[in-house]
C-alpha cells in the first residue's frame, strides 16, 4: 500500500482549508476535522493564531514545518517497536482511518502492512466500528484484485489489521491530471469491476471507490483498498453467516463517501445498494479518460449540486481519443437514476470486455500480416522459367538452412553434459510427513506431520529456507492433505471424523479459527498414501474438488464443492475408486486417477 504522507492527522490536513475560513467559523470546522482530539485541536488553533498574527510572510513554511515535526515525532514512537508478533519497520503513510506501517511478521518472517488505529482516535466509537468493519468486510472476500487481510487484533491497547503489502502507486498518483490510454483505461476498469462484482456477491458494498483507493502494482494489477465505509448486507448465503456479526446500518440522512465520486443516492442520504459502486466506478473511468473528475466545484455543496443536476461534458481532446462506445459505457454508469444505470458491476465489466475485444480485432484487421515480405517486381514481367528457378532456389535455401539448424542442435545436445538433479530435504523431523502443498508465491509449504511423538497427524506450515514451522491444527483427530488456495489466504485440509466420514476444513495459513466446509467419504488408512491427494482448488478459488461419494457404503468418486453457495455436485460414481483430482490451469478440465483394481 502507498498513502500520501503530507500531514500527520486529518485535522492538520484540513488546516489549509481552515485558513480560508473566517476566524469565527474555524471553531466548528476544527471540531469536526479533529474528531474529538482536544490536544490536537488546540495545537492547530495555536498554529492558526500564529498565522493570523504573522500575516502572509512565511506562514505556509511555518505551518508545514510544524505539521512535519509532529508527524516525525509520532513515527519515531512506533518504528522499531513490536505489536504482538509484528516488528514495525517504517511508516508507509497515513489516511483518515489510521496509519499504515511496513512490518515483519516474526512468525513467518514475512513482510506485511499493518494498519493501526491511532491512540488519539481509539476512543471514538464510530472510528473503531469503521476500523473493525473494514477488516471484516475485506477478510470475507477472496479475489486477486482485493488486498488480502491476514488477521485483526489488539496489542498493548492498539488496534491493528495485518494485511498484504501492496507495492505500487495509487491511481490518483498515476493520473496527475493526465488521461490514460484507452487500453489502460479498459484494463483498469475490467479489474476494478471484477473485484466489485466479487464483493457484491458477498453482500458487501464498498461506498468509497475513488482513484486514491485503487492501487496499481508494478505488474499492472489493480488492488482495491480501504473498506472502512463498506456496507455489509444480509445475503442469506453461507458468506452472510460468516459476516453477519459485522453488519452495520447506515443512519438515514448521513452522507458517507468522498464528494467527487459519490452517487446521487449517497448525497441524498438514501439507502444504497451495489449500484452506488457502479456510479463511483463510472466517475473513476471518466477521470481516467479525461484527466479530471466528472463533477467539479469549489465546495462540497457545489460538487453535490453538479452530481445531482449536471451531465459530464466531454472536452475536445477526449472526443478525439476516446471511442464513442467507451463514452457510452461511462455515461450509462453515471446515470443519476440507478434504475437506468448498469444494474450490476458484472454488466459494466462485460461491456468493457466486449469493447476491449472489438478494439483488438480492429487493430489486427488494420494491420494485415506482411506475407510477401519486401516489395517484389511485377510478377507478370518475370518470365515463367525465371520464376520457377527462383522458387526452386528458395526451397533449396530453406532445406539447407534446416539441415544446418538440425546439425547445430544435435552437436549441442551431444556436447552438453547431463545435469544431475539433487534432492534437498525441506524438513528433517522425526516421524512422517506427507501431502506437501506450495503456497502460490512458492515461499511456503503446508504439510501434514504426525509429530515428534508420532501420535497424531496435524497440519503445519514452514517457510522455505527456514528451520522453523508453524502448527496450524491441534485437534486430536487425524488432519491430512492440506491444499493451499490460489490467493494464498486459506488452506483446505481433511479431518477424519470416524469410520466412513471425514470433513473438509478451511484455516488461515497463520492459524486461528477453523471453518468446516463439508463432509466427504472416508478412504481407509491403508489407502491413505495411495489415493491422495484428496483436494484440488480451481484456479479462480471458487470450487474445491474432493474425493467423495453419495454415502459411506459406495466407492469414493469425485465431487465439486462450490465455495460461494456451499453446493456439492457428485462428478463420478466409479466401480472402484477415483482419486488425486487436479484442475487444469484454465479451470475447465479436471484430471484424476481411476483405480481399476484394488
Coordinates of C-alpha atoms in Angstrom, one line a residue:
X1 CA 0.0 0.0 0.0
X2 CA 1.1 3.5 -0.6
X3 CA -0.6 6.5 1.0
X4 CA 0.1 10.2 0.9
X5 CA 2.1 11.3 3.9
X6 CA 1.6 15.1 3.9
X7 CA 0.1 15.8 7.3
X8 CA 0.1 13.7 10.5
X9 CA -3.6 13.8 11.1
X10 CA -6.9 14.7 9.3
X11 CA -7.1 17.8 11.4
X12 CA -3.7 19.1 10.2
X13 CA -4.6 18.0 6.7
X14 CA -7.6 20.4 6.9
X15 CA -5.5 23.3 8.3
X16 CA -5.2 24.9 4.9
X17 CA -8.9 24.8 4.4
X18 CA -9.3 26.3 7.9
X19 CA -7.1 29.2 6.8
X20 CA -9.7 30.1 4.2
X21 CA -12.5 30.4 6.7
X22 CA -13.3 33.4 8.8
X23 CA -11.9 33.1 12.4
X24 CA -15.4 32.9 13.8
X25 CA -16.2 29.8 11.7
X26 CA -13.0 27.9 12.2
X27 CA -14.0 26.5 15.6
X28 CA -16.8 24.4 14.3
X29 CA -14.7 23.3 11.3
X30 CA -11.8 22.2 13.5
X31 CA -14.2 20.4 16.0
X32 CA -15.3 18.2 13.2
X33 CA -11.9 17.7 11.5
X34 CA -10.1 16.8 14.7
X35 CA -12.6 14.2 15.6
X36 CA -12.7 15.0 19.3
X37 CA -8.9 15.2 19.8
X38 CA -8.8 18.2 22.0
X39 CA -5.0 18.3 22.3
X40 CA -4.5 18.2 18.6
X41 CA -7.3 20.8 18.0
X42 CA -5.5 23.2 20.5
X43 CA -2.2 22.8 18.6
X44 CA -3.8 23.6 15.3
X45 CA -5.6 26.7 16.8
X46 CA -2.2 27.8 18.1
X47 CA -0.7 27.5 14.6
X48 CA -3.6 29.4 13.0
X49 CA -3.4 32.1 15.6
X50 CA 0.3 32.5 14.8
X51 CA -0.5 32.6 11.1
X52 CA -3.1 35.4 11.7
X53 CA -0.6 37.5 13.6
X54 CA 2.3 36.9 11.2
X55 CA 0.3 37.8 8.1
X56 CA 1.2 36.4 4.7
X57 CA 5.0 36.4 5.2
X58 CA 6.4 32.9 5.8
X59 CA 3.1 31.4 7.1
X60 CA 3.0 28.3 4.9
X61 CA 6.5 27.1 5.6
X62 CA 5.9 27.5 9.4
X63 CA 2.7 25.5 9.2
X64 CA 4.2 22.8 7.1
X65 CA 7.3 22.5 9.3
X66 CA 5.1 22.2 12.4
X67 CA 3.0 19.5 10.9
X68 CA 6.1 17.7 9.7
X69 CA 7.7 17.8 13.1
X70 CA 4.5 16.4 14.7
X71 CA 4.4 13.6 12.1
X72 CA 8.0 12.7 12.6
X73 CA 7.6 12.5 16.4
X74 CA 4.6 10.2 16.0
X75 CA 6.6 7.9 13.6
X76 CA 9.6 7.7 15.9
X77 CA 7.3 6.5 18.7
X78 CA 6.4 3.3 16.9
X79 CA 9.1 2.4 14.4
X80 CA 11.4 -0.2 15.9
X81 CA 8.8 -1.5 18.4
X82 CA 6.7 -4.6 18.3
X83 CA 3.0 -5.0 18.3
X84 CA 2.2 -8.6 19.1
X85 CA 4.2 -10.7 16.5
X86 CA 4.8 -7.7 14.3
X87 CA 8.1 -5.8 14.2
X88 CA 7.4 -2.3 12.9
X89 CA 10.0 -1.3 10.3
X90 CA 8.8 2.0 8.8
X91 CA 5.8 4.2 8.2
X92 CA 4.2 3.9 4.8
X93 CA 1.6 6.6 5.2
X94 CA -1.4 8.0 6.9
X95 CA -5.1 8.1 6.0
X96 CA -8.4 9.1 7.5
X97 CA -8.8 5.6 9.1
X98 CA -5.3 5.2 10.5
X99 CA -1.6 4.8 10.0
X100 CA -0.1 2.1 7.8
X101 CA 3.3 0.6 8.6
X102 CA 5.7 -1.8 6.9
X103 CA 6.2 -4.6 9.3
X104 CA 7.8 -8.1 9.6
X105 CA 5.7 -11.0 10.8
X106 CA 8.2 -12.7 13.1
X107 CA 6.3 -16.0 12.9
X108 CA 6.7 -16.5 9.2
X109 CA 9.5 -13.9 8.5
X110 CA 7.1 -12.2 6.0
X111 CA 6.9 -8.5 5.2
X112 CA 3.4 -7.2 5.5
X113 CA 1.4 -4.0 6.0
X114 CA -0.1 -3.2 9.4
X115 CA -2.9 -0.7 9.6
X116 CA -3.1 0.9 13.1
X117 CA -5.9 2.9 14.6
X118 CA -4.0 5.7 16.3
X119 CA -4.4 6.0 20.1
X120 CA -5.6 9.6 19.7
X121 CA -8.8 8.4 17.9
X122 CA -9.1 5.0 19.6
X123 CA -11.7 6.4 22.0
X124 CA -14.0 7.3 19.1
X125 CA -16.6 4.6 18.9
X126 CA -17.5 5.3 15.3
X127 CA -13.8 5.1 14.2
X128 CA -13.4 1.8 16.0
X129 CA -16.6 0.4 14.4
X130 CA -15.4 1.5 10.9
X131 CA -11.9 0.0 11.6
X132 CA -13.4 -3.3 12.5
X133 CA -15.9 -3.2 9.7
X134 CA -13.0 -2.8 7.2
X135 CA -11.3 -5.9 8.5
X136 CA -14.4 -8.0 8.5
X137 CA -15.5 -6.8 5.0
X138 CA -12.2 -7.3 3.3
X139 CA -11.4 -10.6 5.0
X140 CA -14.7 -12.0 3.7
X141 CA -13.5 -11.5 0.2
X142 CA -11.4 -13.8 -1.9
X143 CA -10.2 -12.0 -5.1
X144 CA -6.8 -11.2 -6.6
X145 CA -7.9 -7.6 -7.1
X146 CA -8.7 -7.0 -3.4
X147 CA -5.9 -6.5 -0.9
X148 CA -5.7 -9.6 1.4
X149 CA -6.5 -9.2 5.1
X150 CA -4.5 -11.7 7.2
X151 CA -5.8 -11.0 10.7
X152 CA -7.1 -8.4 13.0
X153 CA -6.0 -7.9 16.6
X154 CA -5.2 -5.7 19.5
X155 CA -1.8 -5.4 21.3
X156 CA -1.0 -3.1 24.2
X157 CA -4.2 -1.2 23.7
X158 CA -3.5 -0.6 20.0
X159 CA -5.9 -2.0 17.4
X160 CA -4.4 -3.2 14.1
X161 CA -5.2 -5.0 10.9
X162 CA -2.5 -7.1 9.3
X163 CA -2.7 -7.2 5.5
X164 CA -1.0 -7.9 2.3
X165 CA 1.8 -5.3 1.5
X166 CA 0.8 -3.9 -1.9
X167 CA 3.8 -2.3 -3.7
X168 CA 2.9 0.3 -6.3
X169 CA 1.2 3.6 -6.7
X170 CA -2.4 4.7 -6.3
X171 CA -4.4 5.5 -9.3
X172 CA -4.6 9.1 -8.1
X173 CA -0.8 9.3 -8.2
X174 CA -0.7 7.8 -11.7
X175 CA -3.2 10.2 -13.1
X176 CA -1.6 13.5 -12.1
X177 CA -4.2 15.4 -14.2
X178 CA -3.2 13.3 -17.3
X179 CA -5.6 11.0 -19.0
X180 CA -4.6 7.4 -19.7
X181 CA -4.5 5.4 -22.9
X182 CA -7.7 3.6 -23.9
X183 CA -6.1 0.2 -23.4
X184 CA -5.0 1.0 -19.9
X185 CA -8.4 2.5 -19.0
X186 CA -10.1 -0.7 -20.1
X187 CA -7.7 -2.9 -18.3
X188 CA -8.1 -0.9 -15.0
X189 CA -11.9 -0.8 -15.4
X190 CA -12.2 -4.5 -16.0
X191 CA -10.1 -5.4 -13.0
X192 CA -11.9 -2.9 -10.8
X193 CA -15.4 -4.1 -11.8
X194 CA -14.5 -7.7 -11.4
X195 CA -13.4 -7.1 -7.8
X196 CA -16.6 -5.1 -7.2
X197 CA -18.8 -7.9 -8.5
X198 CA -17.0 -10.3 -6.2
X199 CA -17.7 -8.0 -3.2
X200 CA -21.3 -7.5 -4.3
X201 CA -21.9 -11.3 -4.4
X202 CA -20.9 -11.4 -0.8
X203 CA -23.3 -8.6 0.1
X204 CA -20.5 -6.0 0.5
X205 CA -20.9 -2.5 -0.9
X206 CA -17.6 -0.5 -0.9
X207 CA -19.2 3.0 -0.9
X208 CA -15.8 4.8 -1.4
X209 CA -14.5 3.8 -4.8
X210 CA -12.1 6.5 -6.0
X211 CA -8.6 6.7 -7.5
X212 CA -6.9 7.0 -4.1
X213 CA -8.4 3.6 -3.1
X214 CA -7.2 1.8 -6.2
X215 CA -3.6 0.7 -6.1
X216 CA -1.7 -0.3 -9.3
X217 CA 1.1 -2.8 -8.7
X218 CA 4.3 -2.9 -10.8
X219 CA 2.8 -5.8 -12.7
X220 CA -0.3 -3.7 -13.6
X221 CA -2.6 -5.5 -11.2
X222 CA -5.4 -3.4 -9.6
X223 CA -5.9 -3.8 -5.9
X224 CA -9.0 -2.3 -4.2
X225 CA -8.2 -0.8 -0.8
X226 CA -9.9 0.7 2.2
X227 CA -13.2 -1.0 3.1
X228 CA -13.7 1.4 6.0
X229 CA -17.0 2.7 4.7
X230 CA -18.2 -0.7 3.4
X231 CA -21.8 -1.7 4.0
X232 CA -22.5 -5.3 4.7
X233 CA -25.9 -6.7 3.8
X234 CA -27.6 -10.0 4.8
X235 CA -27.5 -12.1 1.7
X236 CA -28.9 -15.4 3.1
X237 CA -26.0 -17.5 1.9
X238 CA -23.1 -19.1 3.7
X239 CA -21.0 -15.9 3.3
X240 CA -23.6 -13.9 5.1
X241 CA -23.5 -16.2 8.1
X242 CA -19.8 -15.6 8.4
X243 CA -20.1 -11.8 8.4
X244 CA -23.4 -11.1 10.0
X245 CA -21.9 -10.1 13.3
X246 CA -20.1 -7.2 11.5
X247 CA -23.3 -5.9 9.8
X248 CA -23.8 -2.1 10.3
X249 CA -26.7 0.0 9.3
X250 CA -26.3 3.5 7.8
X251 CA -28.4 6.1 9.6
X252 CA -30.7 7.8 7.0
X253 CA -29.6 11.3 6.1
X254 CA -25.9 10.7 7.0
X255 CA -23.7 11.3 3.9
X256 CA -20.8 8.8 3.7
X257 CA -18.1 8.8 1.0
X258 CA -15.9 11.1 -1.0
X259 CA -17.7 14.0 -2.6
X260 CA -16.4 13.9 -6.2
X261 CA -17.2 10.2 -6.6
X262 CA -20.5 9.8 -4.6
X263 CA -23.7 8.6 -6.2
X264 CA -26.8 10.8 -6.1
X265 CA -28.5 8.4 -3.6
X266 CA -25.5 8.7 -1.3
X267 CA -25.7 12.5 -1.4
X268 CA -29.4 12.4 -0.7
X269 CA -28.8 10.1 2.3
X270 CA -31.0 7.4 0.8
X271 CA -30.4 3.7 1.3
X272 CA -27.7 2.5 -1.1
X273 CA -27.1 -0.8 -2.9
X274 CA -24.4 -2.2 -5.2
X275 CA -25.3 0.3 -7.9
X276 CA -23.7 3.1 -5.9
X277 CA -20.3 1.4 -6.5
X278 CA -21.2 1.3 -10.3
X279 CA -21.7 5.1 -10.3
X280 CA -18.4 5.7 -8.5
X281 CA -16.6 3.3 -10.9
X282 CA -18.1 5.3 -13.8
X283 CA -16.7 8.5 -12.2
X284 CA -13.3 7.0 -12.0
X285 CA -13.4 5.8 -15.6
X286 CA -14.3 9.3 -16.7
X287 CA -11.3 10.7 -14.9
X288 CA -9.1 8.1 -16.4
X289 CA -10.3 9.2 -19.9
X290 CA -10.4 13.0 -19.4
X291 CA -7.8 13.6 -16.7
X292 CA -10.1 15.2 -14.2
X293 CA -13.2 14.1 -12.2
X294 CA -16.6 14.4 -14.0
X295 CA -18.1 16.6 -11.3
X296 CA -16.3 19.8 -10.1
X297 CA -16.9 22.6 -7.7
X298 CA -15.2 24.8 -5.2
X299 CA -17.1 23.3 -2.2
X300 CA -18.8 20.0 -1.3
X301 CA -22.2 21.7 -1.9
X302 CA -21.2 22.8 -5.4
X303 CA -19.9 19.3 -6.2
X304 CA -23.2 17.7 -4.9
X305 CA -25.2 20.1 -7.0
X306 CA -23.2 19.1 -10.0
X307 CA -23.7 15.4 -9.4
X308 CA -27.5 15.8 -8.9
X309 CA -28.2 18.2 -11.8
X310 CA -25.4 18.2 -14.4
X311 CA -24.3 15.8 -17.1
X312 CA -20.5 15.5 -17.6
X313 CA -19.3 17.0 -20.8
X314 CA -16.5 15.6 -23.0
X315 CA -13.7 18.0 -23.8
X316 CA -12.5 18.0 -27.5
X317 CA -9.3 16.1 -26.7
X318 CA -11.3 13.2 -25.2
X319 CA -13.8 13.1 -28.1
X320 CA -10.8 12.7 -30.4
X321 CA -9.1 9.9 -28.5
X322 CA -11.9 8.1 -26.6
X323 CA -14.0 5.7 -28.6
X324 CA -17.7 6.5 -28.7
X325 CA -18.6 3.2 -27.2
X326 CA -16.4 3.8 -24.1
X327 CA -18.1 7.2 -23.7
X328 CA -21.5 5.5 -23.9
X329 CA -20.4 2.9 -21.2
X330 CA -19.2 5.7 -18.9
X331 CA -22.4 7.7 -19.4
X332 CA -24.6 4.7 -18.6
X333 CA -22.5 4.2 -15.4
X334 CA -23.2 7.8 -14.4
X335 CA -26.9 7.7 -14.8
X336 CA -28.4 9.7 -12.0
X337 CA -31.4 7.3 -11.6
X338 CA -30.0 3.9 -10.6
X339 CA -32.7 2.1 -12.4
X340 CA -31.2 3.5 -15.7
X341 CA -27.6 2.7 -14.6
X342 CA -25.8 -0.6 -15.2
X343 CA -27.7 -3.0 -12.8
X344 CA -24.5 -4.8 -11.7
X345 CA -20.8 -4.4 -11.8
X346 CA -20.8 -7.6 -13.9
X347 CA -22.8 -5.9 -16.7
X348 CA -20.4 -3.0 -16.7
X349 CA -17.4 -5.3 -16.8
X350 CA -18.9 -7.3 -19.7
X351 CA -19.3 -4.2 -21.8
X352 CA -15.7 -3.2 -21.1
X353 CA -14.5 -6.6 -22.1
X354 CA -16.6 -6.6 -25.3
X355 CA -15.1 -3.2 -26.2
X356 CA -11.6 -4.4 -25.5
X357 CA -12.1 -7.4 -27.7
X358 CA -13.6 -5.3 -30.6
X359 CA -10.7 -2.8 -30.4
X360 CA -8.1 -5.6 -30.5
X361 CA -9.9 -7.2 -33.5
X362 CA -10.0 -3.8 -35.4
X363 CA -6.3 -3.3 -34.7
X364 CA -5.5 -6.7 -36.2
X365 CA -7.6 -6.0 -39.3
X366 CA -6.0 -2.6 -39.8
X367 CA -2.5 -4.3 -39.7
X368 CA -2.6 -7.3 -42.1
X369 CA 0.4 -9.6 -41.9
X370 CA 3.3 -8.9 -44.3
X371 CA 3.3 -12.2 -46.0
X372 CA 5.1 -11.2 -49.2
X373 CA 8.0 -9.6 -47.5
X374 CA 9.8 -6.7 -49.2
X375 CA 8.3 -5.3 -52.4
X376 CA 8.9 -7.5 -55.4
X377 CA 8.9 -6.7 -59.1
X378 CA 5.7 -7.2 -61.0
X379 CA 5.3 -11.0 -61.4
X380 CA 3.9 -10.6 -64.9
X381 CA 7.1 -9.1 -66.0
X382 CA 9.1 -12.1 -64.9
X383 CA 9.4 -14.9 -67.4
X384 CA 7.8 -18.2 -66.2
X385 CA 11.2 -20.0 -66.4
X386 CA 12.9 -17.4 -64.3
X387 CA 10.1 -17.6 -61.7
X388 CA 10.5 -21.4 -61.4
X389 CA 14.2 -21.1 -60.9
X390 CA 13.7 -18.5 -58.2
X391 CA 11.1 -20.8 -56.5
X392 CA 13.4 -23.8 -56.6
X393 CA 16.3 -21.6 -55.2
X394 CA 14.1 -20.6 -52.3
X395 CA 13.1 -24.1 -51.5
X396 CA 16.7 -25.3 -51.7
X397 CA 17.8 -22.5 -49.4
X398 CA 15.1 -23.5 -46.8
X399 CA 16.3 -27.1 -46.9
X400 CA 19.9 -26.2 -46.5
X401 CA 19.1 -23.8 -43.6
X402 CA 17.0 -26.5 -41.9
X403 CA 19.8 -29.0 -42.2
X404 CA 22.2 -26.6 -40.6
X405 CA 19.9 -25.9 -37.7
X406 CA 19.3 -29.7 -37.1
X407 CA 23.1 -30.4 -37.2
X408 CA 23.7 -27.5 -34.8
X409 CA 21.1 -28.8 -32.3
X410 CA 22.5 -32.3 -32.4
X411 CA 26.0 -31.0 -31.8
X412 CA 24.9 -29.0 -28.8
X413 CA 22.9 -31.9 -27.3
X414 CA 25.9 -34.3 -27.8
X415 CA 28.3 -31.8 -26.1
X416 CA 26.0 -30.8 -23.2
X417 CA 26.7 -32.9 -20.1
X418 CA 23.6 -34.4 -18.4
X419 CA 22.5 -32.3 -15.5
X420 CA 22.5 -34.1 -12.2
X421 CA 19.5 -33.4 -10.0
X422 CA 19.9 -33.2 -6.3
X423 CA 17.2 -33.7 -3.8
X424 CA 17.4 -31.2 -0.9
X425 CA 15.3 -32.1 2.2
X426 CA 12.8 -29.4 3.2
X427 CA 12.3 -31.0 6.7
X428 CA 14.2 -33.4 8.9
X429 CA 11.6 -34.0 11.6
X430 CA 11.2 -37.3 13.4
X431 CA 8.2 -39.3 12.3
X432 CA 6.4 -39.0 9.0
X433 CA 5.3 -36.1 6.8
X434 CA 3.1 -36.2 3.7
X435 CA 0.8 -34.1 1.5
X436 CA 3.1 -31.1 0.8
X437 CA 1.4 -28.1 -0.8
X438 CA 3.2 -25.0 -2.1
X439 CA 1.8 -21.5 -1.3
X440 CA 1.0 -19.6 -4.6
X441 CA 4.1 -17.4 -4.2
X442 CA 6.3 -20.5 -3.7
X443 CA 7.8 -19.2 -0.4
X444 CA 6.0 -21.6 2.0
X445 CA 4.9 -25.2 2.2
X446 CA 2.0 -26.7 4.1
X447 CA 2.2 -30.4 5.1
X448 CA 0.8 -33.0 7.4
X449 CA 3.1 -34.4 10.1
X450 CA 2.4 -37.0 12.8
X451 CA 4.6 -35.1 15.3
X452 CA 7.7 -35.8 17.3
X453 CA 5.9 -38.4 19.3
X454 CA 4.3 -39.8 16.2
X455 CA 1.0 -39.9 17.9
X456 CA -1.3 -37.6 15.8
X457 CA -1.4 -36.1 12.4
X458 CA -1.7 -32.2 12.2
X459 CA -1.2 -29.5 9.6
X460 CA 2.0 -27.4 9.7
X461 CA 3.4 -24.5 7.6
X462 CA 7.1 -23.9 7.1
X463 CA 9.0 -21.1 5.2
X464 CA 11.4 -22.3 2.5
X465 CA 14.9 -22.0 3.8
X466 CA 13.8 -21.8 7.5
X467 CA 14.2 -24.4 10.2
X468 CA 11.0 -23.2 12.0
X469 CA 7.5 -24.3 11.4
X470 CA 4.0 -23.1 12.5
X471 CA 1.5 -25.6 13.7
X472 CA -2.0 -24.8 12.5
X473 CA -4.1 -27.6 14.0
X474 CA -4.2 -29.3 17.4
X475 CA -7.3 -31.4 17.1
X476 CA -6.9 -35.0 18.3
X477 CA -8.4 -36.2 15.1
X478 CA -6.3 -37.1 12.1
X479 CA -5.6 -34.0 9.9
X480 CA -4.0 -34.6 6.4
X481 CA -3.8 -33.5 2.8
X482 CA -3.5 -29.6 3.0
X483 CA -4.2 -27.7 -0.2
X484 CA -3.3 -24.0 -0.4
X485 CA -5.9 -21.7 -2.0
X486 CA -4.9 -19.9 -5.2
X487 CA -4.9 -16.5 -3.4
X488 CA -2.8 -17.8 -0.5
X489 CA -5.3 -16.7 2.1
X490 CA -6.6 -20.2 3.1
X491 CA -5.6 -23.8 3.4
X492 CA -8.1 -26.6 3.0
X493 CA -7.4 -30.0 4.6
X494 CA -9.1 -33.3 5.5
X495 CA -10.0 -34.3 9.1
X496 CA -11.1 -37.8 10.0
X497 CA -14.5 -37.9 11.7
X498 CA -14.7 -41.6 12.2
X499 CA -15.5 -44.7 10.2
X500 CA -16.6 -43.8 6.7
X501 CA -16.5 -40.0 7.2
X502 CA -14.1 -37.1 7.0
X503 CA -14.5 -33.3 7.0
X504 CA -13.0 -30.7 4.6
X505 CA -12.0 -27.7 6.7
X506 CA -10.5 -24.2 6.0
X507 CA -8.0 -22.5 8.1
X508 CA -5.7 -19.4 7.7
X509 CA -2.0 -20.0 7.0
X510 CA -1.4 -18.1 10.3
X511 CA -3.7 -20.4 12.3
X512 CA -6.8 -19.4 14.1
X513 CA -10.5 -20.3 13.8
X514 CA -11.5 -23.2 11.5
X515 CA -14.4 -23.4 9.1
X516 CA -15.9 -26.7 8.2
X517 CA -17.0 -26.8 4.5
X518 CA -18.5 -30.2 4.0
X519 CA -18.3 -33.9 5.0
X520 CA -17.0 -36.4 2.5
X521 CA -16.4 -40.1 2.2
X522 CA -13.5 -41.6 4.0
X523 CA -10.8 -43.7 2.4
X524 CA -9.3 -46.4 4.7
X525 CA -5.9 -45.6 6.2
X526 CA -4.5 -48.5 4.2
X527 CA -5.2 -46.5 1.0
X528 CA -4.3 -43.1 2.5
X529 CA -0.9 -42.8 0.9
X530 CA -2.0 -44.4 -2.4
X531 CA -5.2 -42.4 -3.1
X532 CA -4.1 -38.9 -2.0
X533 CA -4.1 -36.1 -2.6
X534 CA -7.8 -35.7 -1.9
X535 CA -8.3 -31.9 -2.6
X536 CA -7.7 -29.6 -5.6
X537 CA -8.7 -25.9 -5.8
X538 CA -10.0 -24.4 -9.1
X539 CA -7.7 -21.7 -10.3
X540 CA -10.2 -19.0 -9.5
X541 CA -10.7 -20.3 -6.0
X542 CA -14.5 -20.7 -6.5
X543 CA -14.6 -24.5 -6.3
X544 CA -12.8 -27.3 -4.5
X545 CA -12.6 -30.8 -6.0
X546 CA -12.8 -33.6 -3.4
X547 CA -12.8 -37.4 -3.2
X548 CA -16.3 -38.2 -2.1
X549 CA -19.3 -40.4 -2.7
X550 CA -23.1 -40.3 -2.2
X551 CA -22.8 -42.3 1.1
X552 CA -20.1 -44.2 3.1
X553 CA -21.1 -47.5 1.7
X554 CA -20.3 -46.7 -2.0
X555 CA -16.9 -46.4 -3.6
X556 CA -15.4 -42.9 -3.4
X557 CA -15.6 -40.8 -6.6
X558 CA -15.1 -37.1 -7.3
X559 CA -17.3 -34.2 -6.1
X560 CA -17.2 -30.5 -6.6
X561 CA -17.8 -28.2 -3.7
X562 CA -18.8 -24.6 -4.6
X563 CA -17.2 -22.1 -2.2
X564 CA -19.8 -19.4 -2.6
X565 CA -23.1 -21.4 -2.4
X566 CA -22.0 -24.4 -0.4
X567 CA -23.5 -26.7 -3.0
X568 CA -21.8 -30.1 -3.7
X569 CA -22.0 -31.9 -7.0
X570 CA -21.1 -35.5 -7.4
X571 CA -18.9 -35.8 -10.6
X572 CA -18.1 -39.6 -10.8
X573 CA -19.5 -42.8 -9.5
X574 CA -16.8 -45.4 -10.1
X575 CA -16.9 -49.1 -9.5
X576 CA -13.6 -48.9 -7.6
X577 CA -12.1 -45.6 -6.6
X578 CA -11.4 -42.2 -8.2
X579 CA -8.8 -40.0 -6.5
X580 CA -6.0 -37.5 -6.9
X581 CA -8.0 -34.7 -8.6
X582 CA -6.1 -31.9 -10.3
X583 CA -7.5 -28.8 -12.1
X584 CA -6.1 -27.6 -15.4
X585 CA -4.6 -24.1 -15.4
X586 CA -7.7 -22.7 -17.1
X587 CA -10.0 -24.4 -14.7
X588 CA -12.0 -26.1 -17.5
X589 CA -10.7 -29.7 -17.0
X590 CA -10.3 -31.9 -14.1
X591 CA -7.7 -34.8 -14.3
X592 CA -7.8 -37.7 -11.8
X593 CA -6.7 -41.3 -11.2
X594 CA -9.1 -44.2 -11.5
X595 CA -8.1 -47.4 -9.7
X596 CA -9.3 -50.2 -11.9
X597 CA -8.3 -52.9 -9.5
X598 CA -7.9 -52.8 -5.7

